[in-house]
Coordinates of C-alpha atoms in Angstrom, one line a residue:
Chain A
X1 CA 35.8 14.7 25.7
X2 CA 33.3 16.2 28.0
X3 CA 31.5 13.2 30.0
X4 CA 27.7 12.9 30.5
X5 CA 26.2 13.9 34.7
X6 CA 25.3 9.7 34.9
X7 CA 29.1 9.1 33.7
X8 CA 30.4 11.1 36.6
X9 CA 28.1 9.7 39.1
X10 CA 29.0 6.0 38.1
X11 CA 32.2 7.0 38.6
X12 CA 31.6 8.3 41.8
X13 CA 29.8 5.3 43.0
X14 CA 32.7 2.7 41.5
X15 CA 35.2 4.5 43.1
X16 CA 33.2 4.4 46.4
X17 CA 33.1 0.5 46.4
X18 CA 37.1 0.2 45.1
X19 CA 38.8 2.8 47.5
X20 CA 38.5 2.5 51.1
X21 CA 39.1 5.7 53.5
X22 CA 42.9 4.6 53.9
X23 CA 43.6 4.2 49.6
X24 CA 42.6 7.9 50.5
X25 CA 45.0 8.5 52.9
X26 CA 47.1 7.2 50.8
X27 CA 46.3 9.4 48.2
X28 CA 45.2 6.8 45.9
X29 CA 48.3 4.6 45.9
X30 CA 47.6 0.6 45.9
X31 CA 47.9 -1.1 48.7
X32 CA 48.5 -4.9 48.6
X33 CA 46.0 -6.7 47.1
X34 CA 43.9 -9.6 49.6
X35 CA 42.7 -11.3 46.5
X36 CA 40.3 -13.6 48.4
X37 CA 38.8 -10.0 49.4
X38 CA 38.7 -8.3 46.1
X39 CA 37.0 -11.9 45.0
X40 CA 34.6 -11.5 47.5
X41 CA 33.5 -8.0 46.6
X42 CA 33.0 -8.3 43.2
X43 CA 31.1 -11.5 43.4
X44 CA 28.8 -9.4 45.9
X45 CA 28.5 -6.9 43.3
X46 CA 27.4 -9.4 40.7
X47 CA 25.0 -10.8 43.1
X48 CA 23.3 -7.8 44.4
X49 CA 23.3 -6.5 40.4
X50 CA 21.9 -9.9 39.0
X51 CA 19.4 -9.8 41.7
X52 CA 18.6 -6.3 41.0
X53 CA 18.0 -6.3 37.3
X54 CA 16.7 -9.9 37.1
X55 CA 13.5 -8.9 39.1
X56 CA 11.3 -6.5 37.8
X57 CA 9.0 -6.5 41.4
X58 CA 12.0 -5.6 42.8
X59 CA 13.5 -3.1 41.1
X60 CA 9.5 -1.9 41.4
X61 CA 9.8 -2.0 45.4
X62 CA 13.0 0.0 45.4
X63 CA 11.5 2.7 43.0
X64 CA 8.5 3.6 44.6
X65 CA 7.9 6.8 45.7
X66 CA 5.2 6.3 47.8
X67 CA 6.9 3.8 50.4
X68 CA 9.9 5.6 52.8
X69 CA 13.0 5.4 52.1
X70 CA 13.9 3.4 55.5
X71 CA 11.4 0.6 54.3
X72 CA 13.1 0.8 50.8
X73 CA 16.6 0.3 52.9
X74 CA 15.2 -2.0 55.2
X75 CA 14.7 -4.6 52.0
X76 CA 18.3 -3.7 50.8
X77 CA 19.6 -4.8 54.0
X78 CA 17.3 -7.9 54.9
X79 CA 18.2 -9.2 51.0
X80 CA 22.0 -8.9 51.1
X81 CA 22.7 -9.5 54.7
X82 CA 26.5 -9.9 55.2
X83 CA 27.5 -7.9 52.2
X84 CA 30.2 -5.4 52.1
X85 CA 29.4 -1.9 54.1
X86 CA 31.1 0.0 51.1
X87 CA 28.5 -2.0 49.0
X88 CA 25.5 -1.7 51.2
X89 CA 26.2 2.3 51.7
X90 CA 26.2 2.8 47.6
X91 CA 22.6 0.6 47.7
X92 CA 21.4 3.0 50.4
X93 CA 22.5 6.1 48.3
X94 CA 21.1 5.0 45.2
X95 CA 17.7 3.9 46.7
X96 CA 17.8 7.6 48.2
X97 CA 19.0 8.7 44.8
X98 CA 16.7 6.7 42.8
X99 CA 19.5 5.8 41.0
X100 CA 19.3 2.0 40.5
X101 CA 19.0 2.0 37.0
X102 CA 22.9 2.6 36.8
X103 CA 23.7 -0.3 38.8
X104 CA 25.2 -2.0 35.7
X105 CA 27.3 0.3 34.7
X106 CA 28.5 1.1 38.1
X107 CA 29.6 -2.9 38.2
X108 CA 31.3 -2.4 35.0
X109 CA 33.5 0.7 35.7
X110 CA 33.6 -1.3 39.5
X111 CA 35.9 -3.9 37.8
X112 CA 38.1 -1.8 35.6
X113 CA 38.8 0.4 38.6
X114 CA 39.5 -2.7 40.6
X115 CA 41.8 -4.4 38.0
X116 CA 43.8 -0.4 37.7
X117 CA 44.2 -0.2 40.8
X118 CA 45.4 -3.3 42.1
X119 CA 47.0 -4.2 39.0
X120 CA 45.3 -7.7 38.4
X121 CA 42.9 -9.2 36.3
X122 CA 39.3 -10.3 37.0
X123 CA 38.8 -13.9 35.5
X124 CA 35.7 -15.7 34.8
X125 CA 35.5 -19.1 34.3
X126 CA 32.9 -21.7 34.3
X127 CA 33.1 -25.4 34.0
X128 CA 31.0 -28.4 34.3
X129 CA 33.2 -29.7 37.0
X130 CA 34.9 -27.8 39.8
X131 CA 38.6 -26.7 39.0
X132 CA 41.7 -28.7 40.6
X133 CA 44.7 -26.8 41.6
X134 CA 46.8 -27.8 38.3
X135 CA 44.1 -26.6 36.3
X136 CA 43.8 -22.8 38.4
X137 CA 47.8 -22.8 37.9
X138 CA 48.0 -23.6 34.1
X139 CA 45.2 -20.7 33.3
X140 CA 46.8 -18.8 35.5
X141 CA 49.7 -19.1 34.3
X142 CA 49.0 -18.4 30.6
X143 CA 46.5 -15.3 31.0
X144 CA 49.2 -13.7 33.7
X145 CA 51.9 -13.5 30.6
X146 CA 49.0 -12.5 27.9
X147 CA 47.9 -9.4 30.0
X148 CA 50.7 -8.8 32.4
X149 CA 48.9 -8.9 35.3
X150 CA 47.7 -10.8 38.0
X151 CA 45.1 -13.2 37.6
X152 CA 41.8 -13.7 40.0
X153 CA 40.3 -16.7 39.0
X154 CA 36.3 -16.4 39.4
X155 CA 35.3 -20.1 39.2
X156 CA 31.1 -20.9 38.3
X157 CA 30.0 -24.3 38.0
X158 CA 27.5 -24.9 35.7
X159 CA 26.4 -28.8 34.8
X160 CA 24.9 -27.2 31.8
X161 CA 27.6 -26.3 29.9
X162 CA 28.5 -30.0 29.8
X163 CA 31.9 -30.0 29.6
X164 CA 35.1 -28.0 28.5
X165 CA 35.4 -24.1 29.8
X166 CA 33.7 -20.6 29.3
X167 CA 36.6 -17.5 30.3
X168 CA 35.7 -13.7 30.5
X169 CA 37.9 -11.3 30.9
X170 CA 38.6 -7.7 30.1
X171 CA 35.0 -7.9 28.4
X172 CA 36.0 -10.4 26.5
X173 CA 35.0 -14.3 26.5
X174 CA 36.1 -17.5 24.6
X175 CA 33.6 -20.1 24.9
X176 CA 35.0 -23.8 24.7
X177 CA 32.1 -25.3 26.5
X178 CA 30.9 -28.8 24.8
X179 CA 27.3 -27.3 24.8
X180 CA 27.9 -24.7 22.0
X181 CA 30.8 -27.2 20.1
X182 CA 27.5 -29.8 19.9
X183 CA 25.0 -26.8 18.9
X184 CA 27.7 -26.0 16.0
X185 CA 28.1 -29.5 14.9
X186 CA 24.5 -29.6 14.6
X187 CA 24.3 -26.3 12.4
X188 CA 26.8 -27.9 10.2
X189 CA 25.0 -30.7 10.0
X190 CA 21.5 -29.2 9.7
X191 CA 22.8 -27.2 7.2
X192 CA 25.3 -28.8 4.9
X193 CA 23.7 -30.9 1.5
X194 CA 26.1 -33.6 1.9
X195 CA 25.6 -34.7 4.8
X196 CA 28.6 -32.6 7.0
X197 CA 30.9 -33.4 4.5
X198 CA 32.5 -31.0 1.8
Chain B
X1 CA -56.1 48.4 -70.2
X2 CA -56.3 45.0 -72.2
X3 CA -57.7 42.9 -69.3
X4 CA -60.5 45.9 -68.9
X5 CA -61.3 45.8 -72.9
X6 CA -61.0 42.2 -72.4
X7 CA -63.5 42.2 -69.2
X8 CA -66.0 44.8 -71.0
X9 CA -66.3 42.7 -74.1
X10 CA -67.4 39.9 -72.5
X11 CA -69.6 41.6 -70.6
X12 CA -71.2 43.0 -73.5
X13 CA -71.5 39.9 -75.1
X14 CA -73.0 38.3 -71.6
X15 CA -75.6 41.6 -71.5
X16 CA -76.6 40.9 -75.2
X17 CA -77.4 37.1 -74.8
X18 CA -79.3 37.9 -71.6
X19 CA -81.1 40.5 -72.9
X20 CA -82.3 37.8 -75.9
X21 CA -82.9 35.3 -72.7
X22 CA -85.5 37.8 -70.9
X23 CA -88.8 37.5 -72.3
X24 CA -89.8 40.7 -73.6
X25 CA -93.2 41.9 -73.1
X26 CA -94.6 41.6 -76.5
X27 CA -96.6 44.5 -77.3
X28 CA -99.2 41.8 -78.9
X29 CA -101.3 43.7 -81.5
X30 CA -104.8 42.7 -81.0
X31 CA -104.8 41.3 -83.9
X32 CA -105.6 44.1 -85.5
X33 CA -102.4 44.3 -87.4
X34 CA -102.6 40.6 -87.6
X35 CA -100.6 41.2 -90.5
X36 CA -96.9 41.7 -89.0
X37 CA -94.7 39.9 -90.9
X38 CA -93.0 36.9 -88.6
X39 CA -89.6 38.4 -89.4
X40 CA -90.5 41.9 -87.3
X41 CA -91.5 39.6 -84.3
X42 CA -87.3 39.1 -84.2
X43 CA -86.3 42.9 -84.6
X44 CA -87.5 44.6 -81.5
X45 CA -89.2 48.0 -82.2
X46 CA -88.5 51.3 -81.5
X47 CA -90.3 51.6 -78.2
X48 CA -89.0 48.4 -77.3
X49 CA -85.4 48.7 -78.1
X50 CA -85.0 51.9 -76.1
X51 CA -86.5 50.6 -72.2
X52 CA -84.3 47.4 -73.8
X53 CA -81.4 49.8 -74.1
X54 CA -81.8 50.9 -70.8
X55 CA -81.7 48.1 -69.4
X56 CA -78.8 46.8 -70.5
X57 CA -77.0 49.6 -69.8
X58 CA -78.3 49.1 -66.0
X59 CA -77.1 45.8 -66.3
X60 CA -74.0 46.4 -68.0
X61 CA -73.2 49.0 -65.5
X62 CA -74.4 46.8 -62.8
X63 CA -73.2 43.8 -63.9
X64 CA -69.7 45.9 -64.6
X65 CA -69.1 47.7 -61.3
X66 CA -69.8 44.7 -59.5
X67 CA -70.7 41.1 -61.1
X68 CA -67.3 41.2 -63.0
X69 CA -65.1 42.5 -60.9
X70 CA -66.3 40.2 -58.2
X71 CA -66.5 37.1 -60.8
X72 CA -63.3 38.2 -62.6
X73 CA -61.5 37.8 -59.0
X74 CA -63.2 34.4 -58.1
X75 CA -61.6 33.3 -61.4
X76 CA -58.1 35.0 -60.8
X77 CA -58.6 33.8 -57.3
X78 CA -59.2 30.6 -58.6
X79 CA -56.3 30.6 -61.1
X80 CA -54.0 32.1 -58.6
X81 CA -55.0 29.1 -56.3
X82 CA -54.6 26.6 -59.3
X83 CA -51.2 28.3 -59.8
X84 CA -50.0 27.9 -56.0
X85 CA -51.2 24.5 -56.1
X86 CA -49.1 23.5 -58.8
X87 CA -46.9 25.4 -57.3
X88 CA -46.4 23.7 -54.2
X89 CA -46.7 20.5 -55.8
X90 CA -44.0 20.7 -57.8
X91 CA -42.0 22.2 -54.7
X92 CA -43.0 19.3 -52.8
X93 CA -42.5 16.9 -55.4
X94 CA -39.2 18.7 -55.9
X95 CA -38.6 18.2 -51.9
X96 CA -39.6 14.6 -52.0
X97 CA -37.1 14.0 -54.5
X98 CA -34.7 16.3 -52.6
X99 CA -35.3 14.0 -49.5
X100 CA -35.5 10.5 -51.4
X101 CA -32.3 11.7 -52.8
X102 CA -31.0 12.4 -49.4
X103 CA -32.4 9.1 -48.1
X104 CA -31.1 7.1 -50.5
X105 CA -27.8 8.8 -49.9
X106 CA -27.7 8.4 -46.0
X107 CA -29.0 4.5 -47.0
X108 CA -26.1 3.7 -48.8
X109 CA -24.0 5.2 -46.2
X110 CA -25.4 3.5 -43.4
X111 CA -24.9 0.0 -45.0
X112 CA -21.4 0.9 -45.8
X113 CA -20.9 2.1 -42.5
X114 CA -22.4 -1.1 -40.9
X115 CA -20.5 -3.2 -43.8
X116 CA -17.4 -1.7 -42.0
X117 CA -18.6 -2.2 -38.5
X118 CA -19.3 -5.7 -39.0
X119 CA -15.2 -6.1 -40.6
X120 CA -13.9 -3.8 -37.9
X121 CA -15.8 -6.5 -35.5
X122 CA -14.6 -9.5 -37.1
X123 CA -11.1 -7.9 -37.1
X124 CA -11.3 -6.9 -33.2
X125 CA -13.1 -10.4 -32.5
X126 CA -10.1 -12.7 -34.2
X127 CA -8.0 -10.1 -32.3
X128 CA -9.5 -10.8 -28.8
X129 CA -9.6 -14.9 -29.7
X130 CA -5.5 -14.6 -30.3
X131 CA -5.4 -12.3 -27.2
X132 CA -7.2 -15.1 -25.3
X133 CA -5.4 -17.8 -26.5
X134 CA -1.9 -16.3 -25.5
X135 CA -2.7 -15.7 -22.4
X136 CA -4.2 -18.8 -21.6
X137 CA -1.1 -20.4 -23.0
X138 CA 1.0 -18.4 -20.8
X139 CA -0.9 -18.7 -17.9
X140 CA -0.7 -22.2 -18.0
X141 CA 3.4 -22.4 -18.3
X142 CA 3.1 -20.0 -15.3
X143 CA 1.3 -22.3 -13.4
X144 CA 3.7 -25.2 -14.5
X145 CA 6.6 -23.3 -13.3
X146 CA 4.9 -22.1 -10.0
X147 CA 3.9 -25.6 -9.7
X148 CA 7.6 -26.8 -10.6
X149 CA 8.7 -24.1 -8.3
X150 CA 6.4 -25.2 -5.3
X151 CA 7.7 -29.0 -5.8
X152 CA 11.3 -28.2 -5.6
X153 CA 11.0 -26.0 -2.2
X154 CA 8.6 -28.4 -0.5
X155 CA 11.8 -31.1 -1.6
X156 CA 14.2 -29.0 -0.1
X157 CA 12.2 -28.4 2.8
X158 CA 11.9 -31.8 3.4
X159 CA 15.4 -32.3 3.1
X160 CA 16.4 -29.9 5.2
X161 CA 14.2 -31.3 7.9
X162 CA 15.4 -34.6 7.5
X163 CA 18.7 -33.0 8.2
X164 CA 17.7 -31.4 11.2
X165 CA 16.2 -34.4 12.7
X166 CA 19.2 -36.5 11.6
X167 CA 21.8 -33.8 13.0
X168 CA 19.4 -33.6 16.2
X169 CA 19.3 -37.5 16.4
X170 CA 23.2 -37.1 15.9
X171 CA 23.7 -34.6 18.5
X172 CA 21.3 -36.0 21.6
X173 CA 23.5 -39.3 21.1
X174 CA 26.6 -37.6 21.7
X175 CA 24.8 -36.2 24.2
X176 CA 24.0 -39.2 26.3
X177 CA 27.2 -40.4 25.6
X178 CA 29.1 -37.4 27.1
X179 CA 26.6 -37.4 30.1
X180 CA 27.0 -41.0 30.7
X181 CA 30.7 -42.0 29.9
X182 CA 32.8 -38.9 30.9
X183 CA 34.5 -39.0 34.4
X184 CA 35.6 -35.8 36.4
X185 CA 39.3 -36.4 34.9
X186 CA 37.8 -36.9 31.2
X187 CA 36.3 -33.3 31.8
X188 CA 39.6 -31.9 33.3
X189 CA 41.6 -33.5 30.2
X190 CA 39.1 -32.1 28.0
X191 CA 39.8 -28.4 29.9
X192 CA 43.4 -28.7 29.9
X193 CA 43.4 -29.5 26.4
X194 CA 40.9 -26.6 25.2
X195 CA 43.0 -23.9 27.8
X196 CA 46.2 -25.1 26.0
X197 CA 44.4 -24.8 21.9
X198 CA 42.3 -21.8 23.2
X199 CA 43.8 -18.7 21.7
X200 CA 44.6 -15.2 23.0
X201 CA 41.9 -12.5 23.8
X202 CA 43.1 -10.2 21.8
X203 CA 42.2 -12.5 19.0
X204 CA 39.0 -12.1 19.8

């Protein structure tokens, strides 16, 4: 299957944030996994990708021609100060590049190459309330034997969801937040001619 | 031939009586004869009959080269003209009764025609009046059953939003009541419980 020039350079750029120069040295083999680091990076990534594609003035700013690039880098660096240098040097390149547009996709392949390559799994959940330590080990605990790998727990809190959990992983999600079990009830409700019942 | 023995006798006869018209100069004897018998007063004499001879061979020739001719042709002109007259009157009587004929034939044909167009318009009038009458009849069960129609959506309409606002009544209760009454260890119950009933992934 022959693979498209944007396929190879979001490749290029995911494989830039995942392997460091000494995984090269290595010659790709895994080293040992600092979760709290991996957790770190990829939440940057979402960040600097939310941020990205949920402004339009920015993603204006970064595209345009007509300012230099080091004043196009310059709001890069001022907006995500403290991020990763791997992360920060792929910004800089696709500024350069005028290659934002693929920012999403490189945050996509980002995670599979991470969760290859380390051998774990990337795990979002979101809760109304923050996670206790019983609660981290019993997902853990369960997803680790369903996909055979490690399991990074990437906790939101969201007051909205009003209770129970949201999980993503692997592109996948089950949502057992109480907001969307109320919205159903109410479709069943809305919808039913007895009243809900059968 | 005949008509010129015909003319010529006539004319003779014509010359004679004229002749007997003229008055003849009377050779009157002074009276010296005064014995002539009254009959020789009608038998002209000899020097009398001869100048009248004369004469009326003058005017016969006279009267034939070019009185009769001329009056023969008045009268044939005259007949001829009688005879066209007639002529055309009895064509044009003949015509007029052609064309009466014709009239009374195209008469009779126009009122059966317009006996037939009045039917034929009586037909196509009862014709339209059943027409009408169907159509108004179905028009109005269409408008019965667009009006039955409208009835029974605006009823389920109007139950349906009475379900919403009873399932949206329903629902904001809960609400409250899961703002209000849960605890942090009510919401890690309820996600222990949903992580332990939540299925695999793959099911997804």
């Amino acid at each position: 299957m022959t693979t498209s020039p944007a396929s190879t350079v979001v490749e290029v750029y995911a494989r830039s944030l995942v392997f460091t120069d000494q995984d090269a040295a290595d010659n790709g083999q895994a080293g040992a996994v600092d979760p709290l680091a991996v957790l770190e990076l990829s939440r940057q990534v979402s960040e600097v990708v939310q941020s990205v594609t949920g402004s339009s003035e920015l993603r204006a700013t970064l595209a345009d021609k007509s300012l230099g690039l080091g004043i196009r880098v310059g709001v890069v660096d001022e907006l995500f100060k403290g991020s990763d240098e791997r992360l920060l040097a792929m910004l800089h390149l696709m500024i350069e590049r005028f290659e934002l547009k693929l920012l999403a996709r490189v945050e996509s392949r980002f995670i599979d190459l991470l969760e290859e390559h380390y051998k774990i799994t990337l795990f979002d959940v979101t809760t109304a309330i923050g996670l206790d330590d019983a609660l981290r080990k019993s997902i853990k605990d369960k997803y680790s034997a369903q996909f055979g790998t490690q399991i990074l727990l990437r906790e939101t809190v969201d007051p909205r969801i009003k209770g129970g959990i949201i999980m993503q992983a692997k592109g996948k999600r089950i949502d057992a937040s109480l907001v969307s079990q109320l919205a159903q009830t109410r479709h069943v409700l809305a919808s039913r001619t007895s009243g809900g019942r059968n | 031939m005949r008509t010129i023995i015909k003319r010529s006798a006539v004319a003779c006869l014509f010359s004679i009586v004229a002749v007997f018209s003229f008055p003849t100069m009377a050779f009157a004897e002074s009276g010296s004869s005064g014995g002539a018998s009254g009959l020789s007063l009608l038998f002209p004499t000899l020097g009398e009959w001869i100048p009248m001879l004369i004469g009326f061979i003058v005017l016969w020739i006279i009267l034939a080269k070019f009185g009769w001719p001329m009056f023969i042709g008045m009268i044939d002109k005259r007949k001829q003209t009688i005879k066209d007259s007639l002529e055309k009157a009895e064509n044009a009587r003949i015509e007029n009764q052609r064309i009466l004929d014709e009239q009374k034939a195209n008469l009779d044909e126009a009122r059966q025609q317009g006996a037939q167009i009045v039917a034929d318009a009586k037909k196509a009038a009862e014709m339209a009046r059943a027409d009408i009458e169907a159509k108004a009849a179905e028009e109005a069960e269409s408008m019965l059953n667009r009006a039955r129609l409208t009835i029974e959506t605006e009823k389920r309409a109007a139950i349906a939003e009475l379900q919403a606002t009873v399932a949206d009544l329903s629902i904001s209760v809960v609400d409250r009541v899961i703002g209000e009454n849960l605890t942090d260890a009510d919401h890690r119950a309820i996600i222990e419980r949903y992580v332990a009933e939540a299925g695999s992934f793959n099911d997804n």
